[in-house]
Each structure stands twice: as structure tokens, then as C-alpha cells.
Amino acid sequence: MTVLRGLREALLLFVVVGALVAVAAMTWVAVAGGDYTARLGIGLVVVGGLLGMTGDLTLSRIGMLGPRATFGAGPERETAGGGRVLTGVGIFLFVGLPLIVVGVLLLT
């Protein structure tokens, strides 16, 4: 059951990110002209790389360590994922990496 929830979450993230990148590529083509497919590929590679590096919210946790210590609060628990099933590795493997692969295929 958890595997299906994780795959469903990955599919939803992939579709939402793909749609947002497609809209951004359309805007980029409308403003600057050029080939839509190449711009879409570049956008997918960039967003896939960013998701692969920051998908597990580690950077936001690191940024809050100082303020939490100042106010006497303990560090956040690793298990507090906000209802998420996928970990950072899962987001990289099932969302970031496929976005990068699709982007590279569009560029070639």
C-alpha cells in the first residue's frame, strides 16, 4: 500500500512539475522566440536537477536550525514529512531523474 502511495505521489509531482515547466517554456518562447522543444528540454533538465538536489527539504531544515536553537526548540524530527511518502532518494529517483532523462531526450 505504501509503495502505491509513493508511486502515486511521484506521478503527481512529475505531472505537476512537467506542466509548470511547459508553461514556463511557452512563456520563454513567446518572449524571446526560439524552439519550444529545446526550451522545454532545458527547463526539464534544470528543474529535475534542482528537485534531485533539494527534494528532501534538507536545505530548509538546515536554514531553520539557528532560529529554532535561539528560541529553545529542538531540531525537527526526520519522520515529520507532512504526510509525504517519498524520501529525498525517492524524489530523486522517481521524479528528478526522469525529468532529466526526458529533458535530455528532447534536447537530442
mmCIF file of N, CA, C and O in Angstrom:
data_model
loop_
_atom_site.group_PDB
_atom_site.id
_atom_site.type_symbol
_atom_site.label_atom_id
_atom_site.label_comp_id
_atom_site.label_asym_id
_atom_site.label_seq_id
_atom_site.Cartn_x
_atom_site.Cartn_y
_atom_site.Cartn_z
ATOM 1 N N MET A 1 0.815 -1.188 0.000
ATOM 2 C CA MET A 1 0.000 0.000 0.000
ATOM 3 C C MET A 1 0.863 1.257 0.000
ATOM 4 O O MET A 1 0.561 2.204 -0.706
ATOM 5 N N THR A 2 1.918 1.258 0.800
ATOM 6 C CA THR A 2 2.793 2.422 0.860
ATOM 7 C C THR A 2 3.519 2.634 -0.463
ATOM 8 O O THR A 2 3.734 3.772 -0.880
ATOM 9 N N VAL A 3 3.867 1.531 -1.130
ATOM 10 C CA VAL A 3 4.540 1.640 -2.428
ATOM 11 C C VAL A 3 3.628 2.319 -3.436
ATOM 12 O O VAL A 3 4.063 3.204 -4.192
ATOM 13 N N LEU A 4 2.369 1.927 -3.459
ATOM 14 C CA LEU A 4 1.430 2.556 -4.386
ATOM 15 C C LEU A 4 1.226 4.034 -4.077
ATOM 16 O O LEU A 4 1.132 4.858 -4.996
ATOM 17 N N ARG A 5 1.172 4.373 -2.792
ATOM 18 C CA ARG A 5 1.044 5.793 -2.422
ATOM 19 C C ARG A 5 2.270 6.579 -2.868
ATOM 20 O O ARG A 5 2.156 7.713 -3.345
ATOM 21 N N GLY A 6 3.460 5.980 -2.711
ATOM 22 C CA GLY A 6 4.686 6.645 -3.134
ATOM 23 C C GLY A 6 4.744 6.840 -4.633
ATOM 24 O O GLY A 6 5.135 7.901 -5.124
ATOM 25 N N LEU A 7 4.357 5.813 -5.390
ATOM 26 C CA LEU A 7 4.352 5.931 -6.849
ATOM 27 C C LEU A 7 3.303 6.932 -7.326
ATOM 28 O O LEU A 7 3.534 7.684 -8.269
ATOM 29 N N ARG A 8 2.159 6.965 -6.652
ATOM 30 C CA ARG A 8 1.129 7.950 -6.989
ATOM 31 C C ARG A 8 1.632 9.369 -6.713
ATOM 32 O O ARG A 8 1.408 10.291 -7.495
ATOM 33 N N GLU A 9 2.325 9.540 -5.585
ATOM 34 C CA GLU A 9 2.884 10.844 -5.251
ATOM 35 C C GLU A 9 3.940 11.257 -6.274
ATOM 36 O O GLU A 9 3.982 12.412 -6.707
ATOM 37 N N ALA A 10 4.783 10.308 -6.695
ATOM 38 C CA ALA A 10 5.806 10.609 -7.689
ATOM 39 C C ALA A 10 5.179 10.987 -9.027
ATOM 40 O O ALA A 10 5.625 11.931 -9.689
ATOM 41 N N LEU A 11 4.141 10.266 -9.426
ATOM 42 C CA LEU A 11 3.459 10.580 -10.683
ATOM 43 C C LEU A 11 2.826 11.962 -10.632
ATOM 44 O O LEU A 11 2.937 12.745 -11.581
ATOM 45 N N LEU A 12 2.202 12.282 -9.515
ATOM 46 C CA LEU A 12 1.582 13.600 -9.365
ATOM 47 C C LEU A 12 2.643 14.710 -9.421
ATOM 48 O O LEU A 12 2.461 15.713 -10.117
ATOM 49 N N LEU A 13 3.752 14.520 -8.713
ATOM 50 C CA LEU A 13 4.833 15.511 -8.757
ATOM 51 C C LEU A 13 5.382 15.659 -10.169
ATOM 52 O O LEU A 13 5.625 16.774 -10.648
ATOM 53 N N PHE A 14 5.574 14.542 -10.868
ATOM 54 C CA PHE A 14 6.107 14.568 -12.233
ATOM 55 C C PHE A 14 5.178 15.341 -13.161
ATOM 56 O O PHE A 14 5.620 16.185 -13.941
ATOM 57 N N VAL A 15 3.878 15.076 -13.067
ATOM 58 C CA VAL A 15 2.902 15.744 -13.948
ATOM 59 C C VAL A 15 2.814 17.232 -13.629
ATOM 60 O O VAL A 15 2.820 18.068 -14.546
ATOM 61 N N VAL A 16 2.759 17.581 -12.353
ATOM 62 C CA VAL A 16 2.645 18.993 -11.972
ATOM 63 C C VAL A 16 3.888 19.763 -12.389
ATOM 64 O O VAL A 16 3.798 20.849 -12.981
ATOM 65 N N VAL A 17 5.060 19.214 -12.111
ATOM 66 C CA VAL A 17 6.303 19.895 -12.493
ATOM 67 C C VAL A 17 6.415 19.990 -14.003
ATOM 68 O O VAL A 17 6.812 21.028 -14.546
ATOM 69 N N GLY A 18 6.047 18.916 -14.704
ATOM 70 C CA GLY A 18 6.085 18.952 -16.168
ATOM 71 C C GLY A 18 5.169 20.024 -16.735
ATOM 72 O O GLY A 18 5.533 20.740 -17.678
ATOM 73 N N ALA A 19 3.975 20.164 -16.168
ATOM 74 C CA ALA A 19 3.043 21.190 -16.647
ATOM 75 C C ALA A 19 3.573 22.591 -16.373
ATOM 76 O O ALA A 19 3.475 23.485 -17.230
ATOM 77 N N LEU A 20 4.146 22.798 -15.182
ATOM 78 C CA LEU A 20 4.705 24.116 -14.866
ATOM 79 C C LEU A 20 5.881 24.468 -15.767
ATOM 80 O O LEU A 20 6.014 25.609 -16.220
ATOM 81 N N VAL A 21 6.729 23.490 -16.051
ATOM 82 C CA VAL A 21 7.869 23.737 -16.941
ATOM 83 C C VAL A 21 7.375 23.998 -18.363
ATOM 84 O O VAL A 21 7.935 24.845 -19.068
ATOM 85 N N ALA A 22 6.322 23.297 -18.791
ATOM 86 C CA ALA A 22 5.776 23.530 -20.133
ATOM 87 C C ALA A 22 5.238 24.950 -20.264
ATOM 88 O O ALA A 22 5.454 25.617 -21.286
ATOM 89 N N VAL A 23 4.557 25.437 -19.233
ATOM 90 C CA VAL A 23 4.047 26.816 -19.258
ATOM 91 C C VAL A 23 5.205 27.808 -19.260
ATOM 92 O O VAL A 23 5.180 28.807 -19.993
ATOM 93 N N ALA A 24 6.224 27.540 -18.460
ATOM 94 C CA ALA A 24 7.391 28.426 -18.435
ATOM 95 C C ALA A 24 8.098 28.439 -19.791
ATOM 96 O O ALA A 24 8.538 29.499 -20.260
ATOM 97 N N ALA A 25 8.191 27.281 -20.441
ATOM 98 C CA ALA A 25 8.831 27.220 -21.764
ATOM 99 C C ALA A 25 7.998 27.970 -22.800
ATOM 100 O O ALA A 25 8.553 28.652 -23.673
ATOM 101 N N MET A 26 6.667 27.871 -22.704
ATOM 102 C CA MET A 26 5.815 28.628 -23.627
ATOM 103 C C MET A 26 6.006 30.128 -23.443
ATOM 104 O O MET A 26 6.084 30.876 -24.417
ATOM 105 N N THR A 27 6.108 30.556 -22.199
ATOM 106 C CA THR A 27 6.336 31.971 -21.921
ATOM 107 C C THR A 27 7.687 32.408 -22.457
ATOM 108 O O THR A 27 7.820 33.484 -23.049
ATOM 109 N N TRP A 28 8.697 31.560 -22.250
ATOM 110 C CA TRP A 28 10.050 31.857 -22.731
ATOM 111 C C TRP A 28 10.064 32.001 -24.250
ATOM 112 O O TRP A 28 10.671 32.914 -24.800
ATOM 113 N N VAL A 29 9.372 31.119 -24.956
ATOM 114 C CA VAL A 29 9.300 31.190 -26.419
ATOM 115 C C VAL A 29 8.513 32.420 -26.855
ATOM 116 O O VAL A 29 8.883 33.091 -27.824
ATOM 117 N N ALA A 30 7.444 32.754 -26.147
ATOM 118 C CA ALA A 30 6.638 33.923 -26.515
ATOM 119 C C ALA A 30 7.419 35.221 -26.353
ATOM 120 O O ALA A 30 7.283 36.145 -27.146
ATOM 121 N N VAL A 31 8.265 35.268 -25.327
ATOM 122 C CA VAL A 31 9.020 36.492 -25.073
ATOM 123 C C VAL A 31 10.261 36.587 -25.953
ATOM 124 O O VAL A 31 10.528 37.618 -26.563
ATOM 125 N N ALA A 32 11.029 35.504 -26.030
ATOM 126 C CA ALA A 32 12.319 35.565 -26.704
ATOM 127 C C ALA A 32 12.357 34.838 -28.040
ATOM 128 O O ALA A 32 13.351 34.924 -28.752
ATOM 129 N N GLY A 33 11.315 34.103 -28.378
ATOM 130 C CA GLY A 33 11.329 33.326 -29.607
ATOM 131 C C GLY A 33 12.200 32.090 -29.449
ATOM 132 O O GLY A 33 12.725 31.803 -28.384
ATOM 133 N N GLY A 34 12.330 31.331 -30.516
ATOM 134 C CA GLY A 34 13.171 30.146 -30.480
ATOM 135 C C GLY A 34 12.347 28.878 -30.563
ATOM 136 O O GLY A 34 11.136 28.895 -30.772
ATOM 137 N N ASP A 35 13.021 27.755 -30.372
ATOM 138 C CA ASP A 35 12.419 26.443 -30.496
ATOM 139 C C ASP A 35 11.818 26.006 -29.161
ATOM 140 O O ASP A 35 12.505 25.976 -28.143
ATOM 141 N N TYR A 36 10.542 25.648 -29.179
ATOM 142 C CA TYR A 36 9.859 25.257 -27.950
ATOM 143 C C TYR A 36 10.434 23.975 -27.362
ATOM 144 O O TYR A 36 10.612 23.860 -26.149
ATOM 145 N N THR A 37 10.732 23.008 -28.208
ATOM 146 C CA THR A 37 11.220 21.716 -27.720
ATOM 147 C C THR A 37 12.536 21.862 -26.985
ATOM 148 O O THR A 37 12.738 21.251 -25.924
ATOM 149 N N ALA A 38 13.438 22.658 -27.514
ATOM 150 C CA ALA A 38 14.728 22.864 -26.853
ATOM 151 C C ALA A 38 14.546 23.586 -25.521
ATOM 152 O O ALA A 38 15.175 23.220 -24.520
ATOM 153 N N ARG A 39 13.694 24.588 -25.499
ATOM 154 C CA ARG A 39 13.458 25.327 -24.247
ATOM 155 C C ARG A 39 12.798 24.430 -23.203
ATOM 156 O O ARG A 39 13.119 24.498 -22.024
ATOM 157 N N LEU A 40 11.880 23.572 -23.638
ATOM 158 C CA LEU A 40 11.245 22.631 -22.720
ATOM 159 C C LEU A 40 12.271 21.646 -22.162
ATOM 160 O O LEU A 40 12.279 21.355 -20.967
ATOM 161 N N GLY A 41 13.163 21.159 -23.027
ATOM 162 C CA GLY A 41 14.208 20.239 -22.572
ATOM 163 C C GLY A 41 15.134 20.872 -21.558
ATOM 164 O O GLY A 41 15.480 20.261 -20.539
ATOM 165 N N ILE A 42 15.535 22.106 -21.817
ATOM 166 C CA ILE A 42 16.414 22.823 -20.874
ATOM 167 C C ILE A 42 15.701 23.007 -19.538
ATOM 168 O O ILE A 42 16.278 22.781 -18.472
ATOM 169 N N GLY A 43 14.447 23.399 -19.581
ATOM 170 C CA GLY A 43 13.681 23.594 -18.353
ATOM 171 C C GLY A 43 13.534 22.308 -17.556
ATOM 172 O O GLY A 43 13.670 22.302 -16.332
ATOM 173 N N LEU A 44 13.262 21.201 -18.235
ATOM 174 C CA LEU A 44 13.117 19.919 -17.541
ATOM 175 C C LEU A 44 14.423 19.476 -16.886
ATOM 176 O O LEU A 44 14.427 18.963 -15.768
ATOM 177 N N VAL A 45 15.544 19.676 -17.582
ATOM 178 C CA VAL A 45 16.832 19.296 -17.006
ATOM 179 C C VAL A 45 17.146 20.146 -15.778
ATOM 180 O O VAL A 45 17.574 19.632 -14.743
ATOM 181 N N VAL A 46 16.907 21.437 -15.865
ATOM 182 C CA VAL A 46 17.204 22.332 -14.744
ATOM 183 C C VAL A 46 16.317 22.015 -13.535
ATOM 184 O O VAL A 46 16.808 21.858 -12.409
ATOM 185 N N VAL A 47 15.019 21.886 -13.764
ATOM 186 C CA VAL A 47 14.110 21.615 -12.650
ATOM 187 C C VAL A 47 14.335 20.209 -12.091
ATOM 188 O O VAL A 47 14.286 20.006 -10.880
ATOM 189 N N GLY A 48 14.623 19.242 -12.949
ATOM 190 C CA GLY A 48 14.932 17.897 -12.470
ATOM 191 C C GLY A 48 16.179 17.871 -11.608
ATOM 192 O O GLY A 48 16.219 17.197 -10.578
ATOM 193 N N GLY A 49 17.191 18.629 -12.003
ATOM 194 C CA GLY A 49 18.404 18.718 -11.188
ATOM 195 C C GLY A 49 18.156 19.390 -9.854
ATOM 196 O O GLY A 49 18.656 18.945 -8.817
ATOM 197 N N LEU A 50 17.365 20.458 -9.870
ATOM 198 C CA LEU A 50 17.037 21.136 -8.610
ATOM 199 C C LEU A 50 16.224 20.239 -7.686
ATOM 200 O O LEU A 50 16.463 20.199 -6.478
ATOM 201 N N LEU A 51 15.266 19.515 -8.242
ATOM 202 C CA LEU A 51 14.489 18.589 -7.422
ATOM 203 C C LEU A 51 15.359 17.464 -6.878
ATOM 204 O O LEU A 51 15.176 17.020 -5.750
ATOM 205 N N GLY A 52 16.288 17.005 -7.688
ATOM 206 C CA GLY A 52 17.173 15.943 -7.233
ATOM 207 C C GLY A 52 18.072 16.382 -6.098
ATOM 208 O O GLY A 52 18.373 15.611 -5.189
ATOM 209 N N MET A 53 18.470 17.641 -6.110
ATOM 210 C CA MET A 53 19.364 18.137 -5.054
ATOM 211 C C MET A 53 18.614 18.582 -3.809
ATOM 212 O O MET A 53 19.125 18.455 -2.707
ATOM 213 N N THR A 54 17.414 19.109 -3.948
ATOM 214 C CA THR A 54 16.719 19.694 -2.794
ATOM 215 C C THR A 54 15.385 19.043 -2.504
ATOM 216 O O THR A 54 14.590 19.594 -1.760
ATOM 217 N N GLY A 55 15.107 17.890 -3.046
ATOM 218 C CA GLY A 55 13.799 17.272 -2.930
ATOM 219 C C GLY A 55 13.413 16.819 -1.542
ATOM 220 O O GLY A 55 12.243 16.633 -1.251
ATOM 221 N N ASP A 56 14.364 16.647 -0.639
ATOM 222 C CA ASP A 56 14.004 16.128 0.671
ATOM 223 C C ASP A 56 13.933 17.209 1.742
ATOM 224 O O ASP A 56 13.900 16.905 2.920
ATOM 225 N N LEU A 57 13.885 18.455 1.352
ATOM 226 C CA LEU A 57 13.735 19.590 2.262
ATOM 227 C C LEU A 57 14.890 19.744 3.246
ATOM 228 O O LEU A 57 14.756 20.384 4.274
ATOM 229 N N THR A 58 16.036 19.151 2.944
ATOM 230 C CA THR A 58 17.194 19.258 3.829
ATOM 231 C C THR A 58 17.646 20.703 3.959
ATOM 232 O O THR A 58 17.983 21.151 5.052
ATOM 233 N N LEU A 59 17.640 21.434 2.858
ATOM 234 C CA LEU A 59 18.114 22.814 2.904
ATOM 235 C C LEU A 59 17.217 23.677 3.775
ATOM 236 O O LEU A 59 17.703 24.535 4.507
ATOM 237 N N SER A 60 15.902 23.452 3.743
ATOM 238 C CA SER A 60 15.022 24.265 4.583
ATOM 239 C C SER A 60 15.201 23.903 6.054
ATOM 240 O O SER A 60 15.076 24.747 6.928
ATOM 241 N N ARG A 61 15.499 22.641 6.351
ATOM 242 C CA ARG A 61 15.748 22.253 7.741
ATOM 243 C C ARG A 61 17.033 22.878 8.253
ATOM 244 O O ARG A 61 17.110 23.331 9.386
ATOM 245 N N ILE A 62 18.076 22.884 7.414
ATOM 246 C CA ILE A 62 19.355 23.465 7.819
ATOM 247 C C ILE A 62 19.189 24.956 8.069
ATOM 248 O O ILE A 62 19.727 25.506 9.022
ATOM 249 N N GLY A 63 18.402 25.628 7.252
ATOM 250 C CA GLY A 63 18.191 27.056 7.416
ATOM 251 C C GLY A 63 17.450 27.414 8.688
ATOM 252 O O GLY A 63 17.565 28.533 9.186
ATOM 253 N N MET A 64 16.702 26.486 9.251
ATOM 254 C CA MET A 64 15.929 26.771 10.459
ATOM 255 C C MET A 64 16.626 26.331 11.743
ATOM 256 O O MET A 64 16.087 26.542 12.830
ATOM 257 N N LEU A 65 17.808 25.726 11.645
ATOM 258 C CA LEU A 65 18.480 25.260 12.858
ATOM 259 C C LEU A 65 18.813 26.416 13.804
ATOM 260 O O LEU A 65 18.602 26.313 15.008
ATOM 261 N N GLY A 66 19.337 27.504 13.278
ATOM 262 C CA GLY A 66 19.691 28.662 14.101
ATOM 263 C C GLY A 66 18.503 29.271 14.820
ATOM 264 O O GLY A 66 18.531 29.426 16.050
ATOM 265 N N PRO A 67 17.437 29.634 14.098
ATOM 266 C CA PRO A 67 16.273 30.202 14.784
ATOM 267 C C PRO A 67 15.635 29.248 15.788
ATOM 268 O O PRO A 67 15.195 29.682 16.848
ATOM 269 N N ARG A 68 15.577 27.978 15.464
ATOM 270 C CA ARG A 68 14.986 27.023 16.415
ATOM 271 C C ARG A 68 15.832 26.940 17.680
ATOM 272 O O ARG A 68 15.301 26.839 18.779
ATOM 273 N N ALA A 69 17.167 26.979 17.541
ATOM 274 C CA ALA A 69 18.038 26.942 18.713
ATOM 275 C C ALA A 69 17.909 28.224 19.528
ATOM 276 O O ALA A 69 17.964 28.196 20.753
ATOM 277 N N THR A 70 17.728 29.355 18.848
ATOM 278 C CA THR A 70 17.585 30.630 19.542
ATOM 279 C C THR A 70 16.357 30.638 20.444
ATOM 280 O O THR A 70 16.400 31.147 21.561
ATOM 281 N N PHE A 71 15.275 30.053 19.965
ATOM 282 C CA PHE A 71 14.043 30.031 20.747
ATOM 283 C C PHE A 71 13.910 28.796 21.628
ATOM 284 O O PHE A 71 12.861 28.560 22.206
ATOM 285 N N GLY A 72 14.953 27.997 21.717
ATOM 286 C CA GLY A 72 14.962 26.847 22.608
ATOM 287 C C GLY A 72 14.214 25.643 22.103
ATOM 288 O O GLY A 72 13.921 24.725 22.862
ATOM 289 N N ALA A 73 13.887 25.620 20.829
ATOM 290 C CA ALA A 73 13.185 24.464 20.270
ATOM 291 C C ALA A 73 14.206 23.444 19.779
ATOM 292 O O ALA A 73 15.268 23.798 19.274
ATOM 293 N N GLY A 74 13.875 22.180 19.904
ATOM 294 C CA GLY A 74 14.753 21.124 19.431
ATOM 295 C C GLY A 74 14.714 21.023 17.922
ATOM 296 O O GLY A 74 13.855 21.608 17.259
ATOM 297 N N PRO A 75 15.643 20.289 17.342
ATOM 298 C CA PRO A 75 15.630 20.116 15.883
ATOM 299 C C PRO A 75 14.396 19.335 15.447
ATOM 300 O O PRO A 75 13.825 18.568 16.217
ATOM 301 N N GLU A 76 14.016 19.559 14.209
ATOM 302 C CA GLU A 76 12.851 18.859 13.672
ATOM 303 C C GLU A 76 13.158 17.375 13.567
ATOM 304 O O GLU A 76 14.275 16.982 13.289
ATOM 305 N N ARG A 77 12.134 16.562 13.750
ATOM 306 C CA ARG A 77 12.312 15.123 13.616
ATOM 307 C C ARG A 77 12.384 14.748 12.152
ATOM 308 O O ARG A 77 11.739 15.338 11.303
ATOM 309 N N GLU A 78 13.170 13.722 11.851
ATOM 310 C CA GLU A 78 13.286 13.241 10.474
ATOM 311 C C GLU A 78 11.986 12.658 9.964
ATOM 312 O O GLU A 78 11.724 12.670 8.784
ATOM 313 N N THR A 79 11.166 12.115 10.859
ATOM 314 C CA THR A 79 9.952 11.457 10.414
ATOM 315 C C THR A 79 8.820 12.424 10.123
ATOM 316 O O THR A 79 7.797 12.017 9.599
ATOM 317 N N ALA A 80 8.985 13.678 10.443
ATOM 318 C CA ALA A 80 7.913 14.655 10.201
ATOM 319 C C ALA A 80 7.950 15.086 8.750
ATOM 320 O O ALA A 80 8.564 16.063 8.385
ATOM 321 N N GLY A 81 7.296 14.324 7.889
ATOM 322 C CA GLY A 81 7.324 14.607 6.468
ATOM 323 C C GLY A 81 6.097 15.318 5.965
ATOM 324 O O GLY A 81 5.952 15.519 4.777
ATOM 325 N N GLY A 82 5.179 15.664 6.839
ATOM 326 C CA GLY A 82 3.986 16.365 6.404
ATOM 327 C C GLY A 82 3.065 15.500 5.561
ATOM 328 O O GLY A 82 2.405 15.986 4.667
ATOM 329 N N GLY A 83 3.049 14.189 5.807
ATOM 330 C CA GLY A 83 2.199 13.304 5.038
ATOM 331 C C GLY A 83 2.834 12.778 3.770
ATOM 332 O O GLY A 83 2.198 12.054 3.014
ATOM 333 N N ARG A 84 4.063 13.134 3.524
ATOM 334 C CA ARG A 84 4.754 12.652 2.331
ATOM 335 C C ARG A 84 5.194 11.213 2.523
ATOM 336 O O ARG A 84 5.559 10.804 3.612
ATOM 337 N N VAL A 85 5.196 10.468 1.445
ATOM 338 C CA VAL A 85 5.646 9.085 1.479
ATOM 339 C C VAL A 85 7.065 8.995 0.944
ATOM 340 O O VAL A 85 7.892 8.268 1.479
ATOM 341 N N LEU A 86 7.360 9.746 -0.100
ATOM 342 C CA LEU A 86 8.676 9.681 -0.737
ATOM 343 C C LEU A 86 9.732 10.395 0.099
ATOM 344 O O LEU A 86 9.491 11.471 0.629
ATOM 345 N N THR A 87 10.897 9.797 0.175
ATOM 346 C CA THR A 87 12.037 10.448 0.805
ATOM 347 C C THR A 87 12.788 11.223 -0.265
ATOM 348 O O THR A 87 12.400 11.246 -1.429
ATOM 349 N N GLY A 88 13.891 11.829 0.117
ATOM 350 C CA GLY A 88 14.702 12.558 -0.846
ATOM 351 C C GLY A 88 15.224 11.667 -1.947
ATOM 352 O O GLY A 88 15.274 12.056 -3.118
ATOM 353 N N VAL A 89 15.608 10.449 -1.605
ATOM 354 C CA VAL A 89 16.104 9.500 -2.609
ATOM 355 C C VAL A 89 14.977 9.120 -3.561
ATOM 356 O O VAL A 89 15.175 9.033 -4.776
ATOM 357 N N GLY A 90 13.780 8.906 -3.028
ATOM 358 C CA GLY A 90 12.640 8.571 -3.875
ATOM 359 C C GLY A 90 12.275 9.701 -4.817
ATOM 360 O O GLY A 90 11.954 9.469 -5.982
ATOM 361 N N ILE A 91 12.326 10.920 -4.314
ATOM 362 C CA ILE A 91 12.035 12.064 -5.178
ATOM 363 C C ILE A 91 13.084 12.184 -6.274
ATOM 364 O O ILE A 91 12.767 12.448 -7.427
ATOM 365 N N PHE A 92 14.342 11.936 -5.928
ATOM 366 C CA PHE A 92 15.392 11.978 -6.954
ATOM 367 C C PHE A 92 15.178 10.887 -7.987
ATOM 368 O O PHE A 92 15.219 11.146 -9.190
ATOM 369 N N LEU A 93 14.959 9.640 -7.540
ATOM 370 C CA LEU A 93 14.857 8.508 -8.462
ATOM 371 C C LEU A 93 13.588 8.523 -9.301
ATOM 372 O O LEU A 93 13.613 8.162 -10.479
ATOM 373 N N PHE A 94 12.460 8.896 -8.708
ATOM 374 C CA PHE A 94 11.189 8.765 -9.408
ATOM 375 C C PHE A 94 10.652 10.063 -9.988
ATOM 376 O O PHE A 94 9.678 10.035 -10.747
ATOM 377 N N VAL A 95 11.255 11.207 -9.647
ATOM 378 C CA VAL A 95 10.786 12.481 -10.199
ATOM 379 C C VAL A 95 11.937 13.218 -10.888
ATOM 380 O O VAL A 95 11.865 13.536 -12.073
ATOM 381 N N GLY A 96 13.020 13.501 -10.138
ATOM 382 C CA GLY A 96 14.117 14.294 -10.685
ATOM 383 C C GLY A 96 14.830 13.620 -11.846
ATOM 384 O O GLY A 96 15.042 14.223 -12.904
ATOM 385 N N LEU A 97 15.193 12.359 -11.674
ATOM 386 C CA LEU A 97 15.915 11.645 -12.723
ATOM 387 C C LEU A 97 15.084 11.464 -13.993
ATOM 388 O O LEU A 97 15.595 11.710 -15.099
ATOM 389 N N PRO A 98 13.805 11.064 -13.904
ATOM 390 C CA PRO A 98 13.002 11.001 -15.134
ATOM 391 C C PRO A 98 12.840 12.359 -15.824
ATOM 392 O O PRO A 98 12.832 12.425 -17.057
ATOM 393 N N LEU A 99 12.731 13.438 -15.056
ATOM 394 C CA LEU A 99 12.654 14.767 -15.676
ATOM 395 C C LEU A 99 13.933 15.073 -16.445
ATOM 396 O O LEU A 99 13.894 15.610 -17.558
ATOM 397 N N ILE A 100 15.071 14.731 -15.857
ATOM 398 C CA ILE A 100 16.351 14.969 -16.526
ATOM 399 C C ILE A 100 16.445 14.127 -17.797
ATOM 400 O O ILE A 100 16.869 14.623 -18.851
ATOM 401 N N VAL A 101 16.063 12.865 -17.721
ATOM 402 C CA VAL A 101 16.130 11.980 -18.891
ATOM 403 C C VAL A 101 15.231 12.483 -20.006
ATOM 404 O O VAL A 101 15.647 12.554 -21.175
ATOM 405 N N VAL A 102 13.993 12.867 -19.686
ATOM 406 C CA VAL A 102 13.074 13.383 -20.711
ATOM 407 C C VAL A 102 13.632 14.679 -21.302
ATOM 408 O O VAL A 102 13.576 14.906 -22.511
ATOM 409 N N GLY A 103 14.206 15.540 -20.454
ATOM 410 C CA GLY A 103 14.783 16.784 -20.955
ATOM 411 C C GLY A 103 15.944 16.553 -21.889
ATOM 412 O O GLY A 103 16.060 17.195 -22.938
ATOM 413 N N VAL A 104 16.817 15.610 -21.540
ATOM 414 C CA VAL A 104 17.961 15.302 -22.414
ATOM 415 C C VAL A 104 17.481 14.695 -23.727
ATOM 416 O O VAL A 104 18.017 15.002 -24.803
ATOM 417 N N LEU A 105 16.468 13.830 -23.680
ATOM 418 C CA LEU A 105 15.926 13.267 -24.899
ATOM 419 C C LEU A 105 15.306 14.341 -25.796
ATOM 420 O O LEU A 105 15.392 14.244 -27.029
ATOM 421 N N LEU A 106 14.702 15.347 -25.207
ATOM 422 C CA LEU A 106 14.143 16.442 -26.013
ATOM 423 C C LEU A 106 15.244 17.298 -26.619
ATOM 424 O O LEU A 106 15.045 17.903 -27.678
ATOM 425 N N LEU A 107 16.382 17.375 -25.966
ATOM 426 C CA LEU A 107 17.482 18.198 -26.489
ATOM 427 C C LEU A 107 18.252 17.510 -27.606
ATOM 428 O O LEU A 107 18.881 18.180 -28.421
ATOM 429 N N THR A 108 18.206 16.184 -27.666
ATOM 430 C CA THR A 108 18.965 15.482 -28.717
ATOM 431 C C THR A 108 18.161 15.301 -29.969
ATOM 432 O O THR A 108 17.028 15.457 -30.079
#
